[in-house]
Tab-separated table of C-alpha atoms (C1' of nucleotides) in Angstrom:
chain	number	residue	atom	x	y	z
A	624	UNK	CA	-70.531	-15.234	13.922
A	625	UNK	CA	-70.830	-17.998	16.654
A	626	UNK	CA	-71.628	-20.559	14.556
A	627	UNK	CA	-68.784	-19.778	11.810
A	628	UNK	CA	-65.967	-19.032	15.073
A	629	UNK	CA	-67.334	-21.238	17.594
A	630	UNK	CA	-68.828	-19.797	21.046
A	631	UNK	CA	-65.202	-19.235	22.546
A	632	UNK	CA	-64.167	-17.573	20.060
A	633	UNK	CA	-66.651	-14.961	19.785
A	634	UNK	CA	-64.680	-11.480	20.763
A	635	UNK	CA	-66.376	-8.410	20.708
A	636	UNK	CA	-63.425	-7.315	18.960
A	637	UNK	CA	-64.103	-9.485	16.630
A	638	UNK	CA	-67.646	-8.555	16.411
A	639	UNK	CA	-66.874	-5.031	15.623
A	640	UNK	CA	-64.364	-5.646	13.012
A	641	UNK	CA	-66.749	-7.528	11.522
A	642	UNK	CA	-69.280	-4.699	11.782
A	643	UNK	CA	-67.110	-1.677	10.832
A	644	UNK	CA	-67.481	0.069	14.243
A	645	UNK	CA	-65.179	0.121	17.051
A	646	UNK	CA	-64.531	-2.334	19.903
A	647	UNK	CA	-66.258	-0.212	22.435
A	648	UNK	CA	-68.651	1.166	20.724
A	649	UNK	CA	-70.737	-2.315	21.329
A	650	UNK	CA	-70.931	-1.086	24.641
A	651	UNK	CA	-74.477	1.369	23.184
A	652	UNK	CA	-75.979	-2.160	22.385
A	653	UNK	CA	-74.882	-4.845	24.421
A	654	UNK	CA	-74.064	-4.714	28.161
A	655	UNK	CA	-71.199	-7.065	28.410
A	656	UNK	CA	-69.869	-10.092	26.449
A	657	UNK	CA	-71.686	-12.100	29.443
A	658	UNK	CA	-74.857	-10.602	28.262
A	659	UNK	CA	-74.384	-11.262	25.037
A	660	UNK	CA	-73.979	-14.974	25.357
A	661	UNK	CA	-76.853	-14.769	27.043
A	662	UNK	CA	-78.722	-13.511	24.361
A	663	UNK	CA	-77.910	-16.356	22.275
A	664	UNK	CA	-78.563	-18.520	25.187
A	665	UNK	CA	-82.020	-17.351	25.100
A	666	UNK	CA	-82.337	-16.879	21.329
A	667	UNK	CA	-81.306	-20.189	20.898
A	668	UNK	CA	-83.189	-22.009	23.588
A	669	UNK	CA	-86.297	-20.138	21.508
A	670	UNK	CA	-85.471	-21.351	18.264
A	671	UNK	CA	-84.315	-24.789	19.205
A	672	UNK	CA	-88.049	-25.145	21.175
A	673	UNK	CA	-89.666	-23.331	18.124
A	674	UNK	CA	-88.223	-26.199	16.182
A	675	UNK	CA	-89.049	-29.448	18.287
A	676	UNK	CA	-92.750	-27.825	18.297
A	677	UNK	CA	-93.001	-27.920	14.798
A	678	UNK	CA	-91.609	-31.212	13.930
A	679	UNK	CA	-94.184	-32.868	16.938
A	680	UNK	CA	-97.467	-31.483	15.425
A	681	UNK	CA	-100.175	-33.688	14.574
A	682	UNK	CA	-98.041	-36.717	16.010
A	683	UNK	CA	-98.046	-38.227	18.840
A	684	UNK	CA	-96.127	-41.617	20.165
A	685	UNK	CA	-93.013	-43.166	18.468
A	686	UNK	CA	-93.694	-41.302	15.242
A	687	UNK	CA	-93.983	-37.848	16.967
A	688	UNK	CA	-90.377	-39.146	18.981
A	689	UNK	CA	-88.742	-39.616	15.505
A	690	UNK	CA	-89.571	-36.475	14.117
A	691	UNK	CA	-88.590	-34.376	17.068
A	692	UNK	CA	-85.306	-36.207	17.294
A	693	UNK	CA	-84.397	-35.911	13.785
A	694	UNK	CA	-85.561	-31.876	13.583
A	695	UNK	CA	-83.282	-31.919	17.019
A	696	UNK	CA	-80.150	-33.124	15.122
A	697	UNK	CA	-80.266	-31.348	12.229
A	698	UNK	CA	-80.575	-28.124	14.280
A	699	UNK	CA	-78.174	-28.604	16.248
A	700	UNK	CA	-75.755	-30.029	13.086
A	701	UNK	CA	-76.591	-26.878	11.260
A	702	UNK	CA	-76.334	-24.540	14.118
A	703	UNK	CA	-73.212	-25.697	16.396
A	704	UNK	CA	-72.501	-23.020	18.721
A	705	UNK	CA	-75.960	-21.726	19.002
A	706	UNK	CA	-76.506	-25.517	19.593
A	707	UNK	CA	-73.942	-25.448	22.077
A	708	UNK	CA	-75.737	-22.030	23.983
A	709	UNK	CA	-78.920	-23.822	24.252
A	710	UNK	CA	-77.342	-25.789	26.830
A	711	UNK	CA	-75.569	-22.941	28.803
A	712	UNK	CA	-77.790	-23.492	32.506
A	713	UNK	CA	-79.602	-19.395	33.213
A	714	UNK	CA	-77.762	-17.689	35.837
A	715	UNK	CA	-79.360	-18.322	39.025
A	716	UNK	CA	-82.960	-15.900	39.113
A	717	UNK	CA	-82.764	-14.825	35.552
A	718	UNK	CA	-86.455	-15.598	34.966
A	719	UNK	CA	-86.212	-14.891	31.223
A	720	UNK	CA	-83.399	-17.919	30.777
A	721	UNK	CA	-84.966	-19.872	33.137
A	722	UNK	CA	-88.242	-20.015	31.150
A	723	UNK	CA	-87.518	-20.473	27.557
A	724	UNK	CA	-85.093	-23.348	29.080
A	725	UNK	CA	-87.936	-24.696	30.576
A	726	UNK	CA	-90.184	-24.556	27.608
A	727	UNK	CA	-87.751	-26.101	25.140
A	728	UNK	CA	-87.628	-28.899	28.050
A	729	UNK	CA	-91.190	-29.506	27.946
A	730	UNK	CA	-91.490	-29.978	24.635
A	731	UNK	CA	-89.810	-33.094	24.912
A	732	UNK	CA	-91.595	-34.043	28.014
A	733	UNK	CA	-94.782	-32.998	26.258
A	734	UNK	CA	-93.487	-36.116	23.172
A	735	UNK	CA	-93.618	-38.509	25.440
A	736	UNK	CA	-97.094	-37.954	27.596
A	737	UNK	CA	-99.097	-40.371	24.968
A	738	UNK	CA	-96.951	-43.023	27.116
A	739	UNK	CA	-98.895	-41.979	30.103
A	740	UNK	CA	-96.005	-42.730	32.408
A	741	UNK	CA	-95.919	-41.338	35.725
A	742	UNK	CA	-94.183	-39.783	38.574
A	743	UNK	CA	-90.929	-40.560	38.252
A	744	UNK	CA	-91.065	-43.000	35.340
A	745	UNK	CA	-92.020	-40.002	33.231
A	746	UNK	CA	-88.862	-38.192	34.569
A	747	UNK	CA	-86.238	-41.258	33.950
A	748	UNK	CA	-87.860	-41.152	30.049
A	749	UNK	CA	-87.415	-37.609	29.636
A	750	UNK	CA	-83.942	-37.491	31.297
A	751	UNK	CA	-83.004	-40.744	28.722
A	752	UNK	CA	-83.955	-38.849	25.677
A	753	UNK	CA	-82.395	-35.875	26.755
A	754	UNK	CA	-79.256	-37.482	26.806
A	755	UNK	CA	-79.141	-40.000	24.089
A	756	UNK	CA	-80.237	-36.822	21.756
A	757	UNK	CA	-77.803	-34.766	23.228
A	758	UNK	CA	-74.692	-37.081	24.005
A	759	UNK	CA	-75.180	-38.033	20.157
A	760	UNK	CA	-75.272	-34.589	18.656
A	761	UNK	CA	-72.345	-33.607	20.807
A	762	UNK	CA	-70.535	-36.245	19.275
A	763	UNK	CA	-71.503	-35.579	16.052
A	764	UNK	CA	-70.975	-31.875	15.770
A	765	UNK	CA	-67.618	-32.319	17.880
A	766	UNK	CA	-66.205	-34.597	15.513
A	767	UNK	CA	-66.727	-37.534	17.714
A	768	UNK	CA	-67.718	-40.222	15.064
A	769	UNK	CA	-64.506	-41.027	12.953
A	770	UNK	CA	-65.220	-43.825	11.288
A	771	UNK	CA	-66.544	-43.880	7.931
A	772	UNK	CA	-70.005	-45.731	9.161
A	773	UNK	CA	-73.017	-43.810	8.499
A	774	UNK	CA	-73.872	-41.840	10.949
A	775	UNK	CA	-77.691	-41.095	9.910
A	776	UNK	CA	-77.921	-44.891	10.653
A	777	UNK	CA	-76.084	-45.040	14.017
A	778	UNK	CA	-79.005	-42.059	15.003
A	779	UNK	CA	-81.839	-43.922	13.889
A	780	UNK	CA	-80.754	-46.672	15.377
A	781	UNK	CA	-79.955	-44.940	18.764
A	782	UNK	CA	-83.758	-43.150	18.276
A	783	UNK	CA	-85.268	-47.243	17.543
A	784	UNK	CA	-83.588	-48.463	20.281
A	785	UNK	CA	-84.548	-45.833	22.560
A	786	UNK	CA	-88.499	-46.154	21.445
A	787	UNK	CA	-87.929	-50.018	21.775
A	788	UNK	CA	-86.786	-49.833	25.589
A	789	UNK	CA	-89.950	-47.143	26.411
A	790	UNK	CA	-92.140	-50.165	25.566
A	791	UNK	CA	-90.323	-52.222	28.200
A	792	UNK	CA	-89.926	-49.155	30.266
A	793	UNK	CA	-91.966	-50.038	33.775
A	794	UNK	CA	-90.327	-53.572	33.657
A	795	UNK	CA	-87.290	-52.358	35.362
A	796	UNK	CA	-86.433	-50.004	37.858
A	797	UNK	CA	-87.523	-50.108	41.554
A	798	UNK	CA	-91.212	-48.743	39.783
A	799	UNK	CA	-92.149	-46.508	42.542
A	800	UNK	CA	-94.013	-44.192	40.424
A	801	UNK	CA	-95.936	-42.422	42.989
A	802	UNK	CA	-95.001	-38.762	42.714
A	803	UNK	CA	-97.055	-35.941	41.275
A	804	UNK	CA	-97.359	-35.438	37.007
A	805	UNK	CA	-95.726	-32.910	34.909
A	806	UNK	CA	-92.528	-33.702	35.342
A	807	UNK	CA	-90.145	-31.564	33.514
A	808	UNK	CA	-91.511	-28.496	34.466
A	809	UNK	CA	-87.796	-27.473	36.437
A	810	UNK	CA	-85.347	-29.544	34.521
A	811	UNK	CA	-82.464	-27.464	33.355
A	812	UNK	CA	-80.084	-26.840	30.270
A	813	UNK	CA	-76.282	-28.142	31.175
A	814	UNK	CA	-73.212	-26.711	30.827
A	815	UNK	CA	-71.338	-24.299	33.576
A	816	UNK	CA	-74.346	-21.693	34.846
A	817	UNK	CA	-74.075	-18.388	33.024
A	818	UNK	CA	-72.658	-15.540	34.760
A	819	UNK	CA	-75.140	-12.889	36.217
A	820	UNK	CA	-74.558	-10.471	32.960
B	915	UNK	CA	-57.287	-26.754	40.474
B	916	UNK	CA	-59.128	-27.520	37.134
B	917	UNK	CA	-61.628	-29.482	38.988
B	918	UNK	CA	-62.186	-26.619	41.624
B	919	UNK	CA	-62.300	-23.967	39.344
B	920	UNK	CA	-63.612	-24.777	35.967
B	921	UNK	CA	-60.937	-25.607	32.848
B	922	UNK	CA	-62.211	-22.789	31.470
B	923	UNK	CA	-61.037	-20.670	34.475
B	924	UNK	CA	-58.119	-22.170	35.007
B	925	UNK	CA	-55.658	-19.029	33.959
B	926	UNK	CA	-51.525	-19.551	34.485
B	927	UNK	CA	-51.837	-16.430	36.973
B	928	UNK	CA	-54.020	-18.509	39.214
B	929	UNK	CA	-52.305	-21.607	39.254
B	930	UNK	CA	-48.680	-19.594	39.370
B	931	UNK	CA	-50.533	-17.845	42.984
B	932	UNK	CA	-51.274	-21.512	43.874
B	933	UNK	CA	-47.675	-22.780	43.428
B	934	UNK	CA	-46.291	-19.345	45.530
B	935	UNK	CA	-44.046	-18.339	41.935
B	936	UNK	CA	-44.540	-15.941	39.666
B	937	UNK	CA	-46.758	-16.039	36.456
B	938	UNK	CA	-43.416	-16.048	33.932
B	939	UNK	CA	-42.037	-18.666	35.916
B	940	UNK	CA	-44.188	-21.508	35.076
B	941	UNK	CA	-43.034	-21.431	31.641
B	942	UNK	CA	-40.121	-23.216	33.051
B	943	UNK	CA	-42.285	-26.063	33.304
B	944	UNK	CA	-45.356	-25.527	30.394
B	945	UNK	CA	-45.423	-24.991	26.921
B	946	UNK	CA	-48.331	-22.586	27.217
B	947	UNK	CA	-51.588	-22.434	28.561
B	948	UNK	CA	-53.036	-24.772	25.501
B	949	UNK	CA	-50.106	-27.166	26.407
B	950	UNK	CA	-51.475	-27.444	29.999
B	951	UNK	CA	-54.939	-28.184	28.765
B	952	UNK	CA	-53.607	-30.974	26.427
B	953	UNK	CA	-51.944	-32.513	29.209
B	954	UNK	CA	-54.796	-32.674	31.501
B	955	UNK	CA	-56.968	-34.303	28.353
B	956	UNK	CA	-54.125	-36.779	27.869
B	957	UNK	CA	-53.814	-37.307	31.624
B	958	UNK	CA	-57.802	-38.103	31.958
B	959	UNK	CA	-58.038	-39.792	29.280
B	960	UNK	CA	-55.943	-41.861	30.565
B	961	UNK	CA	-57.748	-42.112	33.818
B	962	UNK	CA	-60.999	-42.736	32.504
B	963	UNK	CA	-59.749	-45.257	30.393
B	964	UNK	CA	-58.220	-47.031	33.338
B	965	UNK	CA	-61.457	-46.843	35.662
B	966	UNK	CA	-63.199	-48.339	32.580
B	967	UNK	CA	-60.799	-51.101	32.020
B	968	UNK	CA	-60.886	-51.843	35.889
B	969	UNK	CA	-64.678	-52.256	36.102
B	970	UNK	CA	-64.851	-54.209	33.339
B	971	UNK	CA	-62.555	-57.060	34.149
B	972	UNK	CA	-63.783	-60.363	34.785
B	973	UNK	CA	-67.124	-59.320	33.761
B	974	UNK	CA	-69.398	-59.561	30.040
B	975	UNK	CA	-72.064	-58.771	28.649
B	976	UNK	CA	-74.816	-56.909	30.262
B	977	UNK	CA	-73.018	-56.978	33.517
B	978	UNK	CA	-69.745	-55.560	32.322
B	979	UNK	CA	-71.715	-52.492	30.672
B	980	UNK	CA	-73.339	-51.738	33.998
B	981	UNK	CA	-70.304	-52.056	36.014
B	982	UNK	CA	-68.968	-49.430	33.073
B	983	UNK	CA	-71.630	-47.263	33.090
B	984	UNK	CA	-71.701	-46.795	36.633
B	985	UNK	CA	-67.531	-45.816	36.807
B	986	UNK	CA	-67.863	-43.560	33.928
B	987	UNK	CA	-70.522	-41.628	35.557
B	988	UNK	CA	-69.115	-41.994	38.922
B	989	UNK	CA	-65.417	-40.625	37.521
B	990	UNK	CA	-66.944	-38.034	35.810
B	991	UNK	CA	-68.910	-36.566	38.348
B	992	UNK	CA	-65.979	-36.861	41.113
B	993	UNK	CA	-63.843	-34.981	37.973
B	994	UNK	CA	-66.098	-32.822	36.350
B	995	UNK	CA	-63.291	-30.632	34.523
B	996	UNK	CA	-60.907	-34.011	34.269
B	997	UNK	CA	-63.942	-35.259	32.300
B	998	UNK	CA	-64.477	-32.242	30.367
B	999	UNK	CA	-60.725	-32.515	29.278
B	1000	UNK	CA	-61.663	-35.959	28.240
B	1001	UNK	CA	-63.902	-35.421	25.639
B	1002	UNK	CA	-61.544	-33.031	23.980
B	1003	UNK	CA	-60.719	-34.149	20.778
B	1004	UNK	CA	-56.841	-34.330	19.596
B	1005	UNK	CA	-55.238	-31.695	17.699
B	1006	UNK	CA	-54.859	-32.853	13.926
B	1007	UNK	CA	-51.383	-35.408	14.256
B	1008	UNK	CA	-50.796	-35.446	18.037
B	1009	UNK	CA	-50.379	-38.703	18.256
B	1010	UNK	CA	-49.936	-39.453	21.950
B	1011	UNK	CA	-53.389	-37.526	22.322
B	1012	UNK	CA	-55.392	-39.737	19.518
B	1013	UNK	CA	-53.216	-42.541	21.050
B	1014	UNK	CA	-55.032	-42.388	24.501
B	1015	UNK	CA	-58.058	-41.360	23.131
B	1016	UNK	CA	-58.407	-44.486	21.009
B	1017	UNK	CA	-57.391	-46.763	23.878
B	1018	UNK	CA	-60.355	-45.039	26.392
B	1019	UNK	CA	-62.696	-45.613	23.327
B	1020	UNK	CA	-61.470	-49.619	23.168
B	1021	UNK	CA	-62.062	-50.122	26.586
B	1022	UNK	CA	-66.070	-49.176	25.441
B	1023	UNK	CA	-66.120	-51.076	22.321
B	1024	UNK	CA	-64.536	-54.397	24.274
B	1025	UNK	CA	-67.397	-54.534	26.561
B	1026	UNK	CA	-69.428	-55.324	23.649
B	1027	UNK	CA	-68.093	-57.645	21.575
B	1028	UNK	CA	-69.939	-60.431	24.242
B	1029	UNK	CA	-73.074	-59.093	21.634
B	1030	UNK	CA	-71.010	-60.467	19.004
B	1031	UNK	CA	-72.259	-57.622	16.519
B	1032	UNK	CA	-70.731	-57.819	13.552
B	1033	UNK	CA	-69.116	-54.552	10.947
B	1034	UNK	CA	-71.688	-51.606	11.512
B	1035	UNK	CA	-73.750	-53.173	13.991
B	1036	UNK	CA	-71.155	-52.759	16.532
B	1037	UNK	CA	-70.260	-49.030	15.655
B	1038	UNK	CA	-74.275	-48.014	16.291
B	1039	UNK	CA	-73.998	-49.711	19.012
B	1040	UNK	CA	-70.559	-48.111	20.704
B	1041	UNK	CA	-71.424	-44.677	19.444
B	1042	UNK	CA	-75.266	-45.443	21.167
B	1043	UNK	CA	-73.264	-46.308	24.541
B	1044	UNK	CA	-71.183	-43.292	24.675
B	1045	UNK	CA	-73.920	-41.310	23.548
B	1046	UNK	CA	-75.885	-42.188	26.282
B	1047	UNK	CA	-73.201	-41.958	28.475
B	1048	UNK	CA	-72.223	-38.721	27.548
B	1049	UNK	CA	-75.055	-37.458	27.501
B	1050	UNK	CA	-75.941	-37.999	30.856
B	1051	UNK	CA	-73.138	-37.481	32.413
B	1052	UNK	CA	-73.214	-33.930	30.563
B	1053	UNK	CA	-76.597	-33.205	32.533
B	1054	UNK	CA	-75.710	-34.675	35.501
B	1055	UNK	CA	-72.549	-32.734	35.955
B	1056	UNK	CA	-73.875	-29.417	34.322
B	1057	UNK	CA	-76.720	-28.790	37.041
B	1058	UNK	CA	-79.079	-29.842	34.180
B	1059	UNK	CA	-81.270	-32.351	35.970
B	1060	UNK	CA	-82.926	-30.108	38.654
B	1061	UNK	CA	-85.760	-32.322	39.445
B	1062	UNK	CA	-85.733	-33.667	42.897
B	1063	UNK	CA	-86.667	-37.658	40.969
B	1064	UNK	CA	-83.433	-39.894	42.355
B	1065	UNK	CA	-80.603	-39.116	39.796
B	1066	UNK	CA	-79.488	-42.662	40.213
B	1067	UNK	CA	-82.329	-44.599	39.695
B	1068	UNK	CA	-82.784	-42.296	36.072
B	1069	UNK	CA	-79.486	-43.590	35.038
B	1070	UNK	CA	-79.666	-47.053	35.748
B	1071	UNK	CA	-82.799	-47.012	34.211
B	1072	UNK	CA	-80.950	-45.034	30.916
B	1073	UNK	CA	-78.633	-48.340	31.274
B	1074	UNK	CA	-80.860	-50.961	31.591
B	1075	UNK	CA	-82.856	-49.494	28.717
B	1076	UNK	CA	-79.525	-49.893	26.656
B	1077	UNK	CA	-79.353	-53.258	27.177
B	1078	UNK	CA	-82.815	-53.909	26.213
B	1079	UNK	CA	-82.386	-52.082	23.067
B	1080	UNK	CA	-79.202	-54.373	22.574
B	1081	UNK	CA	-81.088	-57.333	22.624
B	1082	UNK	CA	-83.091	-55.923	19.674
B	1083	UNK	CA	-80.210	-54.496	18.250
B	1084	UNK	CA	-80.254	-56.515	15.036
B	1085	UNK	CA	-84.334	-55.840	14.238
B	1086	UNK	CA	-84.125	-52.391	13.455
B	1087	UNK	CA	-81.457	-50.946	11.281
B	1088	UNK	CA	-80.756	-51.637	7.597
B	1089	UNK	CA	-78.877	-54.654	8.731
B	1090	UNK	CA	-75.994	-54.243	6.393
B	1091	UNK	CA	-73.685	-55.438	8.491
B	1092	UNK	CA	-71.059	-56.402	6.026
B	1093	UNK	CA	-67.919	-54.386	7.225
B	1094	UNK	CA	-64.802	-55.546	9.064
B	1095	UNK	CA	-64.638	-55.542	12.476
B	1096	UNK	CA	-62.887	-53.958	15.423
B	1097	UNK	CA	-65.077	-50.755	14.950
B	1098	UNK	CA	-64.276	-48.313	17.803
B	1099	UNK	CA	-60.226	-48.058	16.502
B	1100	UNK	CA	-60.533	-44.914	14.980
B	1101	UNK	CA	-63.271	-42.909	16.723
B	1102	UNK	CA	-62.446	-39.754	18.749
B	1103	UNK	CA	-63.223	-37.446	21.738
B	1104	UNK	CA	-65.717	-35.006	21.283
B	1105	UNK	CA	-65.800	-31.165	21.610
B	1106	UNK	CA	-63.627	-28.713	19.513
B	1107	UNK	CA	-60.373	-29.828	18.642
B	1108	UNK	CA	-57.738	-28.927	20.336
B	1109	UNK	CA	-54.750	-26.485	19.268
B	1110	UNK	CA	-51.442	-27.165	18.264
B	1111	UNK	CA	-49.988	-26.530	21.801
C	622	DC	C1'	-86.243	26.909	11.317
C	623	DC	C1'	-83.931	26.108	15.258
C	624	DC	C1'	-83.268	23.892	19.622
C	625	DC	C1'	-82.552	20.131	22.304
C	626	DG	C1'	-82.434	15.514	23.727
C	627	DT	C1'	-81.182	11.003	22.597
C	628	DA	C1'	-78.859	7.514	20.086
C	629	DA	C1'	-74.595	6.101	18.422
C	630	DG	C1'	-70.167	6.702	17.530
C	631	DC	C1'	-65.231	7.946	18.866
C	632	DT	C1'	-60.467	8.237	21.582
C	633	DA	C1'	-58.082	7.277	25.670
C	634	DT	C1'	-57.309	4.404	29.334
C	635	DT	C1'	-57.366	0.542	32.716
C	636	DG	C1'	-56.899	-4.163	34.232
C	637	DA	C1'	-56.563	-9.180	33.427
C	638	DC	C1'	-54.075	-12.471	31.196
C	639	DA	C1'	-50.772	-15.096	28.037
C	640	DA	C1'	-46.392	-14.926	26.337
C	641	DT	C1'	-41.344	-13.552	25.406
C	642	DA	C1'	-36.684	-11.628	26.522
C	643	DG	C1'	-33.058	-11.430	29.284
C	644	DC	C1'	-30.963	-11.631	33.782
C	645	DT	C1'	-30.039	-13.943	38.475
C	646	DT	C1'	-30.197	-17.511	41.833
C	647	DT	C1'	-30.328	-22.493	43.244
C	648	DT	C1'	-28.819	-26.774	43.121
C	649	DA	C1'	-26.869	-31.165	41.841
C	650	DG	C1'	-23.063	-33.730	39.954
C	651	DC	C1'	-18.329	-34.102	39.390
D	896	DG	C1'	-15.593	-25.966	45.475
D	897	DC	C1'	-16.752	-25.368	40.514
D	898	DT	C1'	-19.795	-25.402	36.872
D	899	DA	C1'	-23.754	-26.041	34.124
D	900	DA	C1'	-28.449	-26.853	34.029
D	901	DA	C1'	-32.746	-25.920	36.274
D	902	DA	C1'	-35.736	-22.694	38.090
D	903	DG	C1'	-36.799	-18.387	39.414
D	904	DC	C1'	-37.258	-13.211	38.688
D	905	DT	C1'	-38.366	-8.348	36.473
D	906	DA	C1'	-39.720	-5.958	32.547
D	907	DT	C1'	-42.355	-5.764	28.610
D	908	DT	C1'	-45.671	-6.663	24.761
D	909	DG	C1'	-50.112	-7.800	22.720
D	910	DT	C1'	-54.948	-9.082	23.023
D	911	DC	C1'	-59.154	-8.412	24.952
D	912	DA	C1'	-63.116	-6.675	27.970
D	913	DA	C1'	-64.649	-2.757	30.058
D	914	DT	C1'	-65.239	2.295	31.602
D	915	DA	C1'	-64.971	7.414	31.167
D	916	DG	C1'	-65.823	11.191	28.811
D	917	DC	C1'	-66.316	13.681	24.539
D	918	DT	C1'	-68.489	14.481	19.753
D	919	DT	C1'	-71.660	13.876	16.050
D	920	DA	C1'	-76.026	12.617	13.622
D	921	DC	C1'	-80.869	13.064	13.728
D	922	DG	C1'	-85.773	13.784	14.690
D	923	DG	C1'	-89.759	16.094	16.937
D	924	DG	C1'	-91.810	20.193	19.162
D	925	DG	C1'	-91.709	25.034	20.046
DNA sequence: CCCCGTAAGCTATTGACAATAGCTTTTAGC
DNA sequence: GCTAAAAGCTATTGTCAATAGCTTACGGGG
């Protein structure tokens, strides 16, 4: 229903209409409309992980960056709201949020190790590809892109150019890259934090 | 108030309390509450668009997109909910909305043209820019870069990436650029479009 | 077979909020 | 000072989330 209404539009009267069941009879299921865009926080956050796994095995480097950023897209094009929930931050000390969010995070992080950057280096690529992959899809399922060009090409293109500057990547920057590995271990979703259910 | 509170919490009862009047009252002065929200995207659109404009003059090429990049993301982050309202796309023949919203665009695609990239060339590389801009700026605003590595040197790293991946720009791609020029004219906000008033 | 506990549904109601109708007060220009 | 527009008000409606409290369907153990 998210994905056909959009996220804001998701009422629980709505919901159970579309169910047969009255409005607050929900209430023996769900805990609050907060909770339940939680749920598809953390649904999504699973599946949208589940999926950057898959398209990464058995590749590693600029190939293994394609895939994932392609399988990323097309997620996210064919799955807009849920899209949109996977990027909803977890309410502060809601542990269950808080670590699928991280593990869809380190997937990407995990994409990019075979570049054996470090410290911070490692954490300026994995912030970069977070946002070129996300300001792009937002774009794209927003109805950002107007023009007729083809927007398959403009992504590949963002993806090549991306893969291009990673080569160049310690030649600028101050290159202080002295801190500790494993770097997106507590990088978040965005988005407004949820509410506490 | 927007900014303090949130757009999306931003209810006519609040700001009525604000103003010392009562709720009906402001309907003396609004359309409705989607009228208010169009007016704040028009309004910082407009805003953005002039920031943009004023870091970019009497600059090109790499330097103008830096000087840009670095007033987008500093606007955005002084105006989180101004920005938000930003990337709201116009409703379907509101043309003062599409009007602004092509001119902010502009101010983007202008910076470029020192690349001299011709037809489709240019659109990857505007819809790369505020992609990446975006994108960031999403995170940064959204709580969703919660490592303690310096925000600032990520994004001027994300930047000067860009610009190496400009200087490729024409080796990857199918290099088709046969299309007329002026690219950005037509493209549009992001996010779900906005109703009627 | 019945009893009982739980799961799942229902009606009624409240409170927040947007929005409209219709009336009254302020105020600015002549 | 008069008048008309501007700006405010109360009262009300409709939508929606949420809670209270009651009823019904059902399954396992005595």
């Amino acid at each position: 229903m998210a994905d056909e209404v959009g996220l804001e539009r998701l009422t629980l009267a709505g919901l159970a209409e579309r169910l047969g069941v009255r409005q607050p009879s929900l209430y023996k299921h769900i805990d609050s409309l907060a909770g339940v865009h939680r749920s598809i926080a953390i649904q999504s956050k699973r599946e949208l992980g589940d999926v950057l796994a898959r398209a990464a095995v058995g590749r590693s480097g600029a190939d293994a960056i394609c895939a994932m950023a392609h399988s990323y897209r097309k997620w996210a094009v064919l799955h807009p709201a849920r899209y949109q929930a996977s990027n909803v931050m977890p309410a502060l000390g809601d542990i269950e949020d808080e670590a699928v969010s991280i593990a869809a995070i380190q997937i990407i992080a995990d994409v990019l190790t075979s570049y054996e950057l470090q410290g911070d280096d490692a954490v300026d690529a994995i912030r970069a590809l977070r946002s070129i992959l996300h300001g792009f899809v937002s774009f794209e399922t927003g109805g950002g892109f107007a023009l007729s060009a083809d927007v398959d090409r403009s992504f590949e293109r963002l993806i090549q150019g991306f893969i291009v500057a990673l080569a160049h990547w310690g030649e600028f920057g101050d290159n202080d890259a002295t801190q500790p590995t494993n770097p997106a271990s507590f990088e978040q979703p965005t988005g407004t934090r949820g509410p506490r259910r």
